[in-house]
Amino acid sequence: MSKQMIALEIKDRSLTKLAGNSYGRKLFDAQVDGHINLREPFTIVFPEQIDYLASSFIQGFFGKIYTEIGREGMEKNFDVIVPKISDPKKTILDRLMLM
């Protein structure tokens, strides 16, 4: 079985920091929701230029995943690649715990 991977597309190449709950939700709904099975291993790849994910964006973008499979499911099935952020998975999980 192949691993599910979604490479996010952000049209504005000058955007390096992602913020805003509604923007996160909009991006998730448009590019991720319905395209992957959250109960199987999956990877989300952010564009090269992104160097910061605000808590508001993380909660908007990853909120549905967290609600559906919980922290345990995310630790098991979810991986994320953000080239300019070290240990982005830990950053994301830590911020989701605050929800």
PDB file of C-alpha atoms in Angstrom:
ATOM      1  CA  MET A   1       0.000   0.000   0.000  1.00  0.00           C
ATOM      2  CA  SER A   2       1.401   3.358  -0.978  1.00  0.00           C
ATOM      3  CA  LYS A   3       1.608   6.225   1.435  1.00  0.00           C
ATOM      4  CA  GLN A   4      -0.761   9.106   0.888  1.00  0.00           C
ATOM      5  CA  MET A   5       0.948  12.419   0.225  1.00  0.00           C
ATOM      6  CA  ILE A   6      -0.479  15.875  -0.370  1.00  0.00           C
ATOM      7  CA  ALA A   7       1.774  18.684  -1.555  1.00  0.00           C
ATOM      8  CA  LEU A   8       0.040  21.938  -0.668  1.00  0.00           C
ATOM      9  CA  GLU A   9      -0.083  24.651  -3.268  1.00  0.00           C
ATOM     10  CA  ILE A  10       0.035  28.241  -2.128  1.00  0.00           C
ATOM     11  CA  LYS A  11      -0.366  30.552  -5.086  1.00  0.00           C
ATOM     12  CA  ASP A  12       1.294  33.555  -3.453  1.00  0.00           C
ATOM     13  CA  ARG A  13       4.990  32.587  -3.521  1.00  0.00           C
ATOM     14  CA  SER A  14       5.933  35.612  -1.394  1.00  0.00           C
ATOM     15  CA  LEU A  15       3.920  34.200   1.520  1.00  0.00           C
ATOM     16  CA  THR A  16       6.367  32.732   4.063  1.00  0.00           C
ATOM     17  CA  LYS A  17       4.222  32.756   7.214  1.00  0.00           C
ATOM     18  CA  LEU A  18       0.807  31.149   7.464  1.00  0.00           C
ATOM     19  CA  ALA A  19      -1.712  32.532   9.947  1.00  0.00           C
ATOM     20  CA  GLY A  20      -5.434  32.648  10.537  1.00  0.00           C
ATOM     21  CA  ASN A  21      -7.874  29.936  11.564  1.00  0.00           C
ATOM     22  CA  SER A  22     -10.207  30.582   8.621  1.00  0.00           C
ATOM     23  CA  TYR A  23      -7.313  30.584   6.123  1.00  0.00           C
ATOM     24  CA  GLY A  24      -6.104  27.263   7.542  1.00  0.00           C
ATOM     25  CA  ARG A  25      -9.581  25.780   7.286  1.00  0.00           C
ATOM     26  CA  LYS A  26     -10.032  27.064   3.736  1.00  0.00           C
ATOM     27  CA  LEU A  27      -6.695  25.567   2.613  1.00  0.00           C
ATOM     28  CA  PHE A  28      -7.506  22.239   4.289  1.00  0.00           C
ATOM     29  CA  ASP A  29     -11.002  22.074   2.787  1.00  0.00           C
ATOM     30  CA  ALA A  30      -9.737  22.900  -0.706  1.00  0.00           C
ATOM     31  CA  GLN A  31      -6.629  20.713  -0.874  1.00  0.00           C
ATOM     32  CA  VAL A  32      -6.801  17.956   1.745  1.00  0.00           C
ATOM     33  CA  ASP A  33     -10.330  17.165   2.902  1.00  0.00           C
ATOM     34  CA  GLY A  34     -11.730  14.196   0.996  1.00  0.00           C
ATOM     35  CA  HIS A  35      -8.428  13.545  -0.797  1.00  0.00           C
ATOM     36  CA  ILE A  36      -6.901  11.297   1.862  1.00  0.00           C
ATOM     37  CA  ASN A  37      -8.010   8.662   4.328  1.00  0.00           C
ATOM     38  CA  LEU A  38      -7.102  10.035   7.765  1.00  0.00           C
ATOM     39  CA  ARG A  39      -7.070   6.521   9.212  1.00  0.00           C
ATOM     40  CA  GLU A  40      -4.156   5.490   6.969  1.00  0.00           C
ATOM     41  CA  PRO A  41      -0.624   6.966   7.058  1.00  0.00           C
ATOM     42  CA  PHE A  42      -0.443  10.301   5.263  1.00  0.00           C
ATOM     43  CA  THR A  43       2.036  13.129   4.750  1.00  0.00           C
ATOM     44  CA  ILE A  44       1.327  16.791   4.117  1.00  0.00           C
ATOM     45  CA  VAL A  45       4.093  18.746   2.419  1.00  0.00           C
ATOM     46  CA  PHE A  46       4.214  22.512   2.745  1.00  0.00           C
ATOM     47  CA  PRO A  47       5.886  24.660   0.058  1.00  0.00           C
ATOM     48  CA  GLU A  48       9.600  25.415   0.358  1.00  0.00           C
ATOM     49  CA  GLN A  49       9.125  29.104   1.234  1.00  0.00           C
ATOM     50  CA  ILE A  50       7.020  28.554   4.387  1.00  0.00           C
ATOM     51  CA  ASP A  51       9.029  29.272   7.544  1.00  0.00           C
ATOM     52  CA  TYR A  52       6.322  29.829  10.168  1.00  0.00           C
ATOM     53  CA  LEU A  53       2.924  28.353  11.066  1.00  0.00           C
ATOM     54  CA  ALA A  54       0.908  30.434  13.525  1.00  0.00           C
ATOM     55  CA  SER A  55      -1.185  28.661  16.173  1.00  0.00           C
ATOM     56  CA  SER A  56      -4.356  30.056  14.577  1.00  0.00           C
ATOM     57  CA  PHE A  57      -3.427  28.538  11.200  1.00  0.00           C
ATOM     58  CA  ILE A  58      -2.461  25.194  12.757  1.00  0.00           C
ATOM     59  CA  GLN A  59      -5.776  24.981  14.620  1.00  0.00           C
ATOM     60  CA  GLY A  60      -7.748  25.879  11.493  1.00  0.00           C
ATOM     61  CA  PHE A  61      -5.852  23.588   9.128  1.00  0.00           C
ATOM     62  CA  PHE A  62      -5.310  20.563  11.368  1.00  0.00           C
ATOM     63  CA  GLY A  63      -8.400  20.937  13.568  1.00  0.00           C
ATOM     64  CA  LYS A  64     -10.571  18.525  11.590  1.00  0.00           C
ATOM     65  CA  ILE A  65      -7.823  15.891  11.482  1.00  0.00           C
ATOM     66  CA  TYR A  66      -7.352  16.249  15.240  1.00  0.00           C
ATOM     67  CA  THR A  67     -11.106  16.027  15.866  1.00  0.00           C
ATOM     68  CA  GLU A  68     -11.461  12.923  13.686  1.00  0.00           C
ATOM     69  CA  ILE A  69      -8.454  10.823  14.725  1.00  0.00           C
ATOM     70  CA  GLY A  70      -7.204  12.517  17.913  1.00  0.00           C
ATOM     71  CA  ARG A  71      -3.638  12.972  19.060  1.00  0.00           C
ATOM     72  CA  GLU A  72      -2.960   9.232  19.089  1.00  0.00           C
ATOM     73  CA  GLY A  73      -4.141   8.869  15.488  1.00  0.00           C
ATOM     74  CA  MET A  74      -2.051  11.849  14.445  1.00  0.00           C
ATOM     75  CA  GLU A  75       1.049  10.491  16.163  1.00  0.00           C
ATOM     76  CA  LYS A  76       0.548   7.183  14.352  1.00  0.00           C
ATOM     77  CA  ASN A  77      -0.674   8.204  10.868  1.00  0.00           C
ATOM     78  CA  PHE A  78       0.290  11.818  10.296  1.00  0.00           C
ATOM     79  CA  ASP A  79       3.547  13.222   9.041  1.00  0.00           C
ATOM     80  CA  VAL A  80       4.347  16.705   7.827  1.00  0.00           C
ATOM     81  CA  ILE A  81       7.203  18.230   5.891  1.00  0.00           C
ATOM     82  CA  VAL A  82       7.929  21.925   6.306  1.00  0.00           C
ATOM     83  CA  PRO A  83      11.479  22.324   4.946  1.00  0.00           C
ATOM     84  CA  LYS A  84      12.288  25.476   6.939  1.00  0.00           C
ATOM     85  CA  ILE A  85      10.848  24.344  10.294  1.00  0.00           C
ATOM     86  CA  SER A  86      12.664  21.815  12.457  1.00  0.00           C
ATOM     87  CA  ASP A  87      10.362  19.157  13.930  1.00  0.00           C
ATOM     88  CA  PRO A  88       7.140  20.609  12.501  1.00  0.00           C
ATOM     89  CA  LYS A  89       5.087  17.601  13.657  1.00  0.00           C
ATOM     90  CA  LYS A  90       5.912  18.302  17.316  1.00  0.00           C
ATOM     91  CA  THR A  91       5.161  22.014  16.835  1.00  0.00           C
ATOM     92  CA  ILE A  92       1.776  21.198  15.306  1.00  0.00           C
ATOM     93  CA  LEU A  93       0.801  18.597  17.912  1.00  0.00           C
ATOM     94  CA  ASP A  94       1.855  20.909  20.762  1.00  0.00           C
ATOM     95  CA  ARG A  95      -0.296  23.739  19.387  1.00  0.00           C
ATOM     96  CA  LEU A  96      -3.281  21.433  18.843  1.00  0.00           C
ATOM     97  CA  MET A  97      -3.148  20.351  22.484  1.00  0.00           C
ATOM     98  CA  LEU A  98      -4.113  23.923  23.384  1.00  0.00           C
ATOM     99  CA  MET A  99      -7.437  23.679  21.520  1.00  0.00           C
TER     100      MET A  99
END
